[in-house]
Coordinates of C-alpha atoms in Angstrom, one line a residue:
X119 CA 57.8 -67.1 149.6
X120 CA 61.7 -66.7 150.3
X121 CA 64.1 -65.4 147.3
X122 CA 67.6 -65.4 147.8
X123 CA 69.6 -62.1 147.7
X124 CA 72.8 -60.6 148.2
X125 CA 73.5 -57.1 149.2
X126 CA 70.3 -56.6 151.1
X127 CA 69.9 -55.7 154.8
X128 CA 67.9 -57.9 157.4
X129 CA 65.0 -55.6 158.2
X130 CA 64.9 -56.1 161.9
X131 CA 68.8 -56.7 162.5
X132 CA 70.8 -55.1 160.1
X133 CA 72.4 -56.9 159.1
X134 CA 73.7 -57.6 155.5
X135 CA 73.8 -61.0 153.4
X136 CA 70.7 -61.4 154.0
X137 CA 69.1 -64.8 152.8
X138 CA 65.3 -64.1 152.8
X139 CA 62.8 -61.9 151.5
X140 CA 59.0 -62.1 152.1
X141 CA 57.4 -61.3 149.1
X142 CA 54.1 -60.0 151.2
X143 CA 55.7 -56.8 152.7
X144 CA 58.8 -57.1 150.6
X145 CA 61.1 -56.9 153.3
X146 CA 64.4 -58.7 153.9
X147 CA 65.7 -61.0 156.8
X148 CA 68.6 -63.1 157.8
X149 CA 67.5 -66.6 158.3
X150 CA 67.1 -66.7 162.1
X151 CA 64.4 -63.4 161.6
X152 CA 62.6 -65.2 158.5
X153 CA 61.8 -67.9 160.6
X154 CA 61.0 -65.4 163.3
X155 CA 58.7 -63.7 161.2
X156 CA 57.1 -66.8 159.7
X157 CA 55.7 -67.8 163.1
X158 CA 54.4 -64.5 163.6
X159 CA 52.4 -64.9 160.2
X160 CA 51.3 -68.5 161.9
X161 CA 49.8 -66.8 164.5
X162 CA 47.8 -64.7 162.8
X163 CA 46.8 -67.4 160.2
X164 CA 45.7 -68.7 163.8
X165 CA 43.5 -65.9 164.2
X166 CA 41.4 -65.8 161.5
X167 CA 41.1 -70.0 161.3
X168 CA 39.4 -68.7 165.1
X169 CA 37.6 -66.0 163.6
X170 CA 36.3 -68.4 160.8
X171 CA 35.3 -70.8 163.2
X172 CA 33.4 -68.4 165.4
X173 CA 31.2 -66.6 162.4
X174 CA 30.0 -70.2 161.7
X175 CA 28.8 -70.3 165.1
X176 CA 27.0 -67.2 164.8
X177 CA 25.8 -68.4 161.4
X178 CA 24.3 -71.3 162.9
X179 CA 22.7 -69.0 165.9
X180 CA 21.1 -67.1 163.0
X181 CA 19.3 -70.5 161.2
X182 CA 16.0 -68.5 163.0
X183 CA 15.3 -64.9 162.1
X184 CA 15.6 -62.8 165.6
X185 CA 11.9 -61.5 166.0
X186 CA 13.1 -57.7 166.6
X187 CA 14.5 -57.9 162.9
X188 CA 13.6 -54.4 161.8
X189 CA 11.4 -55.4 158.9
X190 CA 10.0 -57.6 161.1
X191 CA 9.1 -54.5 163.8
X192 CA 7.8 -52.6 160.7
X193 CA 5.3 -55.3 160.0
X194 CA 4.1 -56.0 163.4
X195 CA 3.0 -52.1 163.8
X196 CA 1.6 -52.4 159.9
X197 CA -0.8 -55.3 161.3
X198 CA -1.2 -53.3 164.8
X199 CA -2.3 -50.1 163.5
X200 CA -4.7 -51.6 160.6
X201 CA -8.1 -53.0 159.8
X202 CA -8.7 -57.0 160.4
X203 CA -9.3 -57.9 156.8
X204 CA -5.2 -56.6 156.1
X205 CA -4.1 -59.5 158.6
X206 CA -3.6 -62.5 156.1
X207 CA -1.4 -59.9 153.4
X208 CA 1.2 -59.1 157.0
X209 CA 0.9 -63.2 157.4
X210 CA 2.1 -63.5 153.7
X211 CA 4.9 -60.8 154.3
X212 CA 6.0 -62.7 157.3
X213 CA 6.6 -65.6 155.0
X214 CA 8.7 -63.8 152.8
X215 CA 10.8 -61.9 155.0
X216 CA 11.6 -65.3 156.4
X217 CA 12.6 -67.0 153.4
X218 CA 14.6 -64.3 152.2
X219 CA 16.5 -64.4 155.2
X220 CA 17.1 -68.0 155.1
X221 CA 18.0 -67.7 151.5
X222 CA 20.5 -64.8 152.8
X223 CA 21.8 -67.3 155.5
X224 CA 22.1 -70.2 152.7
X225 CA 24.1 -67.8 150.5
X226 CA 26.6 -66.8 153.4
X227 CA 26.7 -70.0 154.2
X228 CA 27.7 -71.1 151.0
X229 CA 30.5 -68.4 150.7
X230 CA 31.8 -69.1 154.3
X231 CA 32.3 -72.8 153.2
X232 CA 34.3 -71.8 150.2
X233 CA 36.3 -69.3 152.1
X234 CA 37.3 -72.0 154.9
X235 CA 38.5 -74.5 151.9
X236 CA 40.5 -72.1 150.8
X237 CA 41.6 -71.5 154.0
X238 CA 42.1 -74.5 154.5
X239 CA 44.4 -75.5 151.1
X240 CA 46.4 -72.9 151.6
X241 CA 46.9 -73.6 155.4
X242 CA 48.3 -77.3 154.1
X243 CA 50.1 -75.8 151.7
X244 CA 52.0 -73.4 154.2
X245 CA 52.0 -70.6 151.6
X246 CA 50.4 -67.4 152.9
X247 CA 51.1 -64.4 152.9
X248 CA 50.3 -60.9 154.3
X249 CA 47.7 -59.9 151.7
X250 CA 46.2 -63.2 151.9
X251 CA 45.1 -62.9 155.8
X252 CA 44.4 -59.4 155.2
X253 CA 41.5 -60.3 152.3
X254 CA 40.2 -63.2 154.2
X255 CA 39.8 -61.1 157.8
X256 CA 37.9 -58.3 155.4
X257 CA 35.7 -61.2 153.6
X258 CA 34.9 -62.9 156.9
X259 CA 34.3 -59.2 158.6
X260 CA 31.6 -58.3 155.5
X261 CA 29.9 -61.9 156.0
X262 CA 29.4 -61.4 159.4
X263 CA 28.3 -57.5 159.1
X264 CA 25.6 -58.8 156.1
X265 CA 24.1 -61.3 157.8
X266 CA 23.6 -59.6 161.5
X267 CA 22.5 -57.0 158.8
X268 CA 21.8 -57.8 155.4
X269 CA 21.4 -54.6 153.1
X270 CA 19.6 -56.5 150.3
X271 CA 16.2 -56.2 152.3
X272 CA 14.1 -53.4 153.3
X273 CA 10.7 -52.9 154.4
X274 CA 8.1 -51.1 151.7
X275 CA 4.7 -49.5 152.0
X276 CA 2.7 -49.0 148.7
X277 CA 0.1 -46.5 149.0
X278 CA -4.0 -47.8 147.8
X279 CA -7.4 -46.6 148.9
X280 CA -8.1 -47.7 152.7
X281 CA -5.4 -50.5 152.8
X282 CA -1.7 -49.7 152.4
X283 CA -0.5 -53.2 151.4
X284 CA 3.4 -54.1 152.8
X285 CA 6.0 -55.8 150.6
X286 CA 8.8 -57.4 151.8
X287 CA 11.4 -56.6 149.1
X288 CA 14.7 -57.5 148.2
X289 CA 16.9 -54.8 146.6
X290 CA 18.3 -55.1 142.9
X291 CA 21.9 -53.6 143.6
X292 CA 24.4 -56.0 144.7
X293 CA 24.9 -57.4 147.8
X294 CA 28.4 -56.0 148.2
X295 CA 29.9 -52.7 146.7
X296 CA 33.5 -52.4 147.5
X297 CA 35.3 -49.9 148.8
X298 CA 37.9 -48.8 146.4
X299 CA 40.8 -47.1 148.0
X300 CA 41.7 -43.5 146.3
X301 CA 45.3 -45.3 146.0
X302 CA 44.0 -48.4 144.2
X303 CA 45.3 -49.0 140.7
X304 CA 44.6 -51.5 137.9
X305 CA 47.1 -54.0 136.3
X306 CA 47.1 -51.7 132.7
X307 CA 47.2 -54.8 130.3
X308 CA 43.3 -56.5 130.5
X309 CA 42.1 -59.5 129.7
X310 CA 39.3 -60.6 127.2
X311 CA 36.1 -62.0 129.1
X312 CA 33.6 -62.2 126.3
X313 CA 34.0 -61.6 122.8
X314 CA 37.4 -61.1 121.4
X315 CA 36.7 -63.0 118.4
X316 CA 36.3 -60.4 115.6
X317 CA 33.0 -59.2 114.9
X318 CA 30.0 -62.1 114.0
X319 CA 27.2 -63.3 115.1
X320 CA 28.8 -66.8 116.8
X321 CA 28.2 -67.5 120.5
X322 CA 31.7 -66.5 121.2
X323 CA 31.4 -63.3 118.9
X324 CA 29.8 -59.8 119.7
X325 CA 28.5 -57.1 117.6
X326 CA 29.8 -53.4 118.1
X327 CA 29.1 -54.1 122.5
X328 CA 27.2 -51.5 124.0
X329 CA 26.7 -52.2 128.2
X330 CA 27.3 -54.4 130.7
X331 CA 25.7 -55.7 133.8
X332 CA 27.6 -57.9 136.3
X333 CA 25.5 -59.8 139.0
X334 CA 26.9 -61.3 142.1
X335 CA 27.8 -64.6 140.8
X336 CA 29.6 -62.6 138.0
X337 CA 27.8 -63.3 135.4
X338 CA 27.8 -60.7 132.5
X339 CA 24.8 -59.5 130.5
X340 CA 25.8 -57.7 127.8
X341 CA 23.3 -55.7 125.1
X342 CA 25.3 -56.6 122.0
X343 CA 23.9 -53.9 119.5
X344 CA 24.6 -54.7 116.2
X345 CA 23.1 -58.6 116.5
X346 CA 20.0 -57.5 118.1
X347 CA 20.4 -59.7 121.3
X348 CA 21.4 -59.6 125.0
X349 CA 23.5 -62.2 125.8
X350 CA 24.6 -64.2 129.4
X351 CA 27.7 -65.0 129.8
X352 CA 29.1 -66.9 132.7
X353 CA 32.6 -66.6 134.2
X354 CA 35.0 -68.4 132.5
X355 CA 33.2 -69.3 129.8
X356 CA 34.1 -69.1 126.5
X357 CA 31.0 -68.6 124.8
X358 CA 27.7 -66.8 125.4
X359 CA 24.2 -67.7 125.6
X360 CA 21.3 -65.6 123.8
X361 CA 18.5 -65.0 126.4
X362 CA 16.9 -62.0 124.9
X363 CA 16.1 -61.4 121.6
X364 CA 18.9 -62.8 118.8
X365 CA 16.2 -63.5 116.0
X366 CA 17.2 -60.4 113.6
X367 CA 16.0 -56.9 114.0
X368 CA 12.8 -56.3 114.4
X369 CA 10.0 -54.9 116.9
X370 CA 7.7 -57.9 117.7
X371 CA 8.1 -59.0 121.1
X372 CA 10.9 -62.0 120.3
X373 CA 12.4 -59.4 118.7
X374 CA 14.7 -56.3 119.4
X375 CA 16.5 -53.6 117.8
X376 CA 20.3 -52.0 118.6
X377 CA 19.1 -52.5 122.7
X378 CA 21.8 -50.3 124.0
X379 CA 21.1 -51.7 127.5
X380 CA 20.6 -53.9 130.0
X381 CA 20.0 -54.6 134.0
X382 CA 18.9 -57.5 135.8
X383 CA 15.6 -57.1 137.8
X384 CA 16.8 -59.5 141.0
X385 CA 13.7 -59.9 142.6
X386 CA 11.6 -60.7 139.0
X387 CA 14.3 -62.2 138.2
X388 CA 13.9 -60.7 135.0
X389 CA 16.1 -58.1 132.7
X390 CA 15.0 -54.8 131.6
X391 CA 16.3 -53.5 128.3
X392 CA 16.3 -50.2 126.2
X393 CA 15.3 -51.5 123.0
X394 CA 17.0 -48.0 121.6
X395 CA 16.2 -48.8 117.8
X396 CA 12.5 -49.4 118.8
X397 CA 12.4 -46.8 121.3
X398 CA 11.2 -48.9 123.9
X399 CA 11.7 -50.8 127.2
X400 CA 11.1 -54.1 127.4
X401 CA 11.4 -56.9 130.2
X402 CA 12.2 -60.1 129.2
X403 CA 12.5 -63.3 132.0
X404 CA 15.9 -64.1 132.8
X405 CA 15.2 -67.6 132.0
X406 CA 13.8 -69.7 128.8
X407 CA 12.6 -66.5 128.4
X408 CA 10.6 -66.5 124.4
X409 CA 9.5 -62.9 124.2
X410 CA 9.7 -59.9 125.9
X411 CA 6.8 -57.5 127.3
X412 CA 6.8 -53.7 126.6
X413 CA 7.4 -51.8 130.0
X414 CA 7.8 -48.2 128.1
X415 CA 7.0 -47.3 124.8
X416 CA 8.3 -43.9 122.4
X417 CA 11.1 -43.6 124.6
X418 CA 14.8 -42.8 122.9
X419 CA 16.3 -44.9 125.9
X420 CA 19.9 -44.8 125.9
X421 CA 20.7 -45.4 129.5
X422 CA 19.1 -47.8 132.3
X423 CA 19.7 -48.4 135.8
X424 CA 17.8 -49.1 138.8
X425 CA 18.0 -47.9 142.5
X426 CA 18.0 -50.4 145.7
X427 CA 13.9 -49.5 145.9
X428 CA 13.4 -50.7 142.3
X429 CA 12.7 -47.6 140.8
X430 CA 13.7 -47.5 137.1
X431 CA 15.6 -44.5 135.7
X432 CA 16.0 -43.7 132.0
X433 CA 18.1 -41.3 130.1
X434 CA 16.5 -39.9 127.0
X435 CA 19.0 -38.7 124.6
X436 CA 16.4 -36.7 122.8
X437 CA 14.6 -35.0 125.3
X438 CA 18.0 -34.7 127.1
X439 CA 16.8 -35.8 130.5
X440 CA 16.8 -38.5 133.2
X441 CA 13.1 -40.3 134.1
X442 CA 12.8 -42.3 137.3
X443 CA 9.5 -44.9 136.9
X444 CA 8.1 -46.7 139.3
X445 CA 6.7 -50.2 137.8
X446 CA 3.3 -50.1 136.4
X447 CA 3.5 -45.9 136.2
X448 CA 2.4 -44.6 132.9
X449 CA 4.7 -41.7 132.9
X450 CA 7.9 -40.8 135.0
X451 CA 9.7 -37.9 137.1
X452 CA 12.1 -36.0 135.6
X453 CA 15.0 -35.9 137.9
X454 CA 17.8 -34.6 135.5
X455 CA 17.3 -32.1 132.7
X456 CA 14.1 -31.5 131.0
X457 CA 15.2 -28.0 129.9
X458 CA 15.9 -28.6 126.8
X459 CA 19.1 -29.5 124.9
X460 CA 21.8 -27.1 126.6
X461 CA 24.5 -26.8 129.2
X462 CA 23.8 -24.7 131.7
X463 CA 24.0 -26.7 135.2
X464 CA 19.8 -27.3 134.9
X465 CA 20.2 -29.2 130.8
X466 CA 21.6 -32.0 129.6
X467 CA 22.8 -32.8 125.7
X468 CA 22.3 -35.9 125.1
X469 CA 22.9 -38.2 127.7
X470 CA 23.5 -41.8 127.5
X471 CA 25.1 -43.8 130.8
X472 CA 23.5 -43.4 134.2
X473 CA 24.3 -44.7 137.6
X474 CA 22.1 -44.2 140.9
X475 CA 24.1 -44.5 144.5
X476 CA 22.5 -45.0 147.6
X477 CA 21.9 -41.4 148.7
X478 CA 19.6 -41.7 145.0
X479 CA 21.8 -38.9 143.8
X480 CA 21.9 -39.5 139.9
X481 CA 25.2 -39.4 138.2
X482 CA 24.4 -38.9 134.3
X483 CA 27.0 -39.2 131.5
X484 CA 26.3 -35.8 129.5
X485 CA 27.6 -37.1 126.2
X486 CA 27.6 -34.3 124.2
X487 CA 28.0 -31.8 126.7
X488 CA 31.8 -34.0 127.7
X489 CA 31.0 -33.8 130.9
X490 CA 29.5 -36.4 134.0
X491 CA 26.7 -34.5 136.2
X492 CA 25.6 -35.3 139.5
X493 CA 22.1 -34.7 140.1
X494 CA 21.1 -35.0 144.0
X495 CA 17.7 -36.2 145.1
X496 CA 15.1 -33.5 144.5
X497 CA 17.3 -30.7 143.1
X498 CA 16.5 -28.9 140.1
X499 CA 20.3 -28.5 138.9
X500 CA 23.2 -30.7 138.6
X501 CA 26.5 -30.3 139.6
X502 CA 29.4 -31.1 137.1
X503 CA 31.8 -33.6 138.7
X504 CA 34.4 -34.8 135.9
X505 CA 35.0 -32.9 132.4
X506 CA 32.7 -30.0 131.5
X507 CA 36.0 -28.3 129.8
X508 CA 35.3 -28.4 126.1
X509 CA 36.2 -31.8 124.3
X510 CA 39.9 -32.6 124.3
X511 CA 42.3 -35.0 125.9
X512 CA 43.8 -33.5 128.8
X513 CA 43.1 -35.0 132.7
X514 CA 41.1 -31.8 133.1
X515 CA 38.7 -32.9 129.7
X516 CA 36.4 -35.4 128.6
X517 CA 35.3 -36.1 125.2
X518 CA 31.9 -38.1 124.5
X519 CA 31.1 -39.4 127.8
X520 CA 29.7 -43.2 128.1
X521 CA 29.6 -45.3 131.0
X522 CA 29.7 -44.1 134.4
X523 CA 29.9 -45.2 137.7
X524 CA 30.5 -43.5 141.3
X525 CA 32.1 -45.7 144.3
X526 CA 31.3 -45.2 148.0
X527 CA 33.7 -42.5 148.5
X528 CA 32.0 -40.6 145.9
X529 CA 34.7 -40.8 143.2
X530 CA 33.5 -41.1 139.9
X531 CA 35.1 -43.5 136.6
X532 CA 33.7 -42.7 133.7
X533 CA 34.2 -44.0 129.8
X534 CA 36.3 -41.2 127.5
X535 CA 35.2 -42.5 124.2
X536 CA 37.0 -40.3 122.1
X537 CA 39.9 -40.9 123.9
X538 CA 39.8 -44.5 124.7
X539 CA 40.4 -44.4 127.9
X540 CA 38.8 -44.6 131.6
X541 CA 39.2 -41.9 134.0
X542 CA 38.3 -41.4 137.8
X543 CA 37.8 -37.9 139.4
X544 CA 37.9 -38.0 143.3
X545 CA 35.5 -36.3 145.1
X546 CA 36.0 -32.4 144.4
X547 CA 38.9 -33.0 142.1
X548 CA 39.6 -30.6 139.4
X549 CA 40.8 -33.3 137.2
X550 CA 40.9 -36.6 136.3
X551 CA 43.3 -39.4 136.6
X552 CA 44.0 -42.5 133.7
X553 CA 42.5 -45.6 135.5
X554 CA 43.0 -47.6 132.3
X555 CA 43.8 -47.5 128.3
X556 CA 44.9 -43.5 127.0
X557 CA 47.5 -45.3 124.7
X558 CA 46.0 -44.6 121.3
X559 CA 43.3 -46.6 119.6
X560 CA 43.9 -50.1 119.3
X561 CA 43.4 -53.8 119.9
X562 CA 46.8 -54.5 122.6
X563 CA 45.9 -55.8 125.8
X564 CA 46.6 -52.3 127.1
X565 CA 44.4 -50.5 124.5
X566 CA 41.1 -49.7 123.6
X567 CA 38.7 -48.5 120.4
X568 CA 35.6 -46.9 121.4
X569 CA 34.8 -47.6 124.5
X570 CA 30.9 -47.4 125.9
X571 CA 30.2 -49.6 129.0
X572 CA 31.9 -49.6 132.5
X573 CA 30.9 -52.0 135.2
X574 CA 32.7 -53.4 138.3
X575 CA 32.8 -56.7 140.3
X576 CA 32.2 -57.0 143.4
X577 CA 36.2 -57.1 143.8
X578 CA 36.6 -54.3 142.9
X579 CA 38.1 -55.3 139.0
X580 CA 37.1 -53.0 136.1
X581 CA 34.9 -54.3 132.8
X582 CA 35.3 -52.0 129.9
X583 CA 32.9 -52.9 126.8
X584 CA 35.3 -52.5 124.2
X585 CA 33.1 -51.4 121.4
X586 CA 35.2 -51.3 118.4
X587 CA 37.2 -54.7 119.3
X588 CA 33.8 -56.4 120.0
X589 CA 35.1 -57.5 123.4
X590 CA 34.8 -57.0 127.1
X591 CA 38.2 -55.9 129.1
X592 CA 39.1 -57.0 132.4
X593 CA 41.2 -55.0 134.5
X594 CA 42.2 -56.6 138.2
X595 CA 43.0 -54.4 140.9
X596 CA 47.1 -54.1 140.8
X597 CA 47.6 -56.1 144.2
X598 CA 50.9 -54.0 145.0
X599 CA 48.7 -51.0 145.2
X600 CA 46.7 -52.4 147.9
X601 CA 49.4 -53.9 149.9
X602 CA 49.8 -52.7 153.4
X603 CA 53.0 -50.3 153.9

């Protein structure tokens, strides 16, 4: 932690000749303030070994679910308010609302023990630092807020003739979305995840990348176009594993064709994919999974997402609009475009990428069109929120959107293509800022070639499909950038 230096000043004294500097908040001391200093950082290494040990007795207090859980409350006045012959399906909903909370419990539980060895180590090691308590008070504050809460479950009511049957349902967005700091930047040289290889067809090879989905254990599923497969690949690794299609192009149901994309269905447990060269959508089990089943067919699906209700949407880049599905439905609701090919704020041309936040507003790449539109629930036109300026390369243009993606503050990061780049455009901003790439086309660590797909960790670190290098880019957060002052 302590470098030596020479002209310095000591930060609380003054004085010069200073001998330490903490690398944490970069400041300098003289030895007798280091030391002071370093006990201060003791005590509040202290603090959250206390607040560490406190959360695991509320995560033990929580082993039973309270019985005025909300869901719970919502299925006691289901059962009060209907018919005897509905009381075994509340019975059954009891059950799962109780083992997904217990699952919920396990999985914190599971994190918190990982978070106190690491703790721990770094305790015995005596090398800490600012940023280091300040990530581990935030981690142990979002356990504790998700399990006295947790956001992945929610109560549902599906409408039938005489009985309105309850589900208790888990919700397919992540557990944890971070919040990404308007000041945050990303370390501009990435790193290759997946792929990187040239182009084949090899397990540690990809085909001309499309999308990318990230689930929480950070796993990638990535639609790999050109070799007619989706592949899984965990962190770390250093090859994938096919678990959709990979057995040449075709449109059986152990087959697929160019799928352009693909989610994971959490509570199937299943993916859904837009089989875009056999204009379908197809679900195929996330595990040992043989062949697929056909969810949606004559469909030119270029885009897929789903909301925290397990609606589906899909972009059709020929009909230039946005569908949202409910499962089973036989047709969907238009809730972007439909007006025809155009761009007047009510038309799309064709759109590709689309991303759903938790207001349901829409956010829809408009391709061709250079623009990103936002598309609130039940609205009949869009509002432009990046691009929309003709297709060139300055902050205030796009040029062939692709992936998109809006954080909790509402800023969006979208996928320049032409441009090879990533920008972000902050809430009501007139233009657009580099996040990553902009230097010219290319294979460098700090370039791209075509990019199409943008996802994001629960971290908050940047995946760019990297299309043309057949490769996935990792971009960390820049840690300086989210240091305290």
């Amino acid at each position: 932690m302590a470098t030596t230096t020479e002209k310095n000043c000591c930060s609380i004294c003054g004085k010069e000749k200073v001998e330490s500097k903490c690398e944490g908040c970069s400041k300098d001391f003289c030895s007798s303030h280091f030391a002071d200093h370093r006990q201060e950082l003791s005590k509040k290494m202290e603090e959250v070994e206390v607040t560490c040990d406190l959360f695991r007795q509320t995560l033990t207090e929580q082993t039973s679910p309270p019985a005025k859980h909300p869901v719970m409350q919502n299925i006691d006045k289901w059962e009060h308010d209907s018919i005897n012959i509905i009381r075994q399906t509340a019975e059954e909903a009891r059950q799962l609302l109780l083992k997904h909370i217990t699952e919920n419990v396990t999985q914190t539980e599971l994190h918190l023990n990982k978070l106190t060895d690491q703790i721990w180590q770094i305790r015995q090691e005596n090398n800490f630092v600012e940023i280091d308590i300040n990530q581990w008070q935030e981690e142990l504050y979002r356990l504790k807020k998700e399990l006295t809460n947790p956001s992945n479950i929610i109560f549902r009511q599906d409408s039938t003739p005489l009985v309105h049957k309850i589900f208790v349902h888990m919700k397919t967005t992540p557990l944890y979305v971070p919040n990404i700091s308007i000041n945050t930047k990303w370390i501009q040289n990435g790193s290759t995840v997946a792929g990187g290889n040239g182009r084949g067809i090899g397990l540690n090879q990809l085909n001309y990348p499309r999308s990318i989905f990230i689930d929480i254990d950070q796993t990638m599923y990535i639609a790999d176009y050109s070799n007619h497969r989706i592949v899984e690949w965990k962190y770390g690794a250093a090859c994938g594993q096919v678990v959709a299609g990979g057995n040449r192009l075709g449109n059986r149901t152990h087959q697929l064709n160019n799928p352009s994309d693909v989610i994971v269905d959490e509570e199937q447990d299943c993916l859904i994919i837009s089989d875009y060269g056999n204009r379908r959508v197809m679900r195929w089990p996330r595990r040992n999974g043989t062949n697929g089943q056909i969810l949606i067919s004559d469909i030119d699906c270029s885009g897929l997402t789903m909301d925290n209700h397990g609606f589906l949407y899909i972009s059709d880049s020929q009909k230039h609009e946005v569908r949202r599905w409910r499962m089973g439905d036989s047709s969907g609701i238009v809730v972007a475009g439909g007006n025809g090919r155009g761009n007047r704020l009510d038309q799309l041309s064709f759109p590709t990428s689309i991303f759903v936040d938790r207001d349901h507003s829409v956010y829809v790449s408009d391709s061709e069109n250079h623009r990103v539109m936002k598309w609130m629930k039940g609205v009949k036109e869009g509002i432009i929120v990046a691009g929309g300026q003709d297709k060139k390369k300055g902050l205030i243009q796009l040029s062939s959107t692709r992936g998109v993606f809006s954080d909790s503050l509402g800023t969006v990061y979208v996928v320049d293509w032409s441009n090879a780049r990533v920008l972000r455009w902050s809430k009501g901003a007139t233009q657009g800022t580099i996040v990553v790439g902009g230097n010219g086309e290319g294979a460098e660590a700090h370039q791209l070639h075509c990019p199409m797909g943008l996802s994001i960790d629960r971290y908050g670190n940047l995946y760019v499909v990297d299309n043309s290098n057949h490769r996935i880019q990792r971009f960390n957060i820049d840690p300086k950038s989210t240091s305290p002052n």
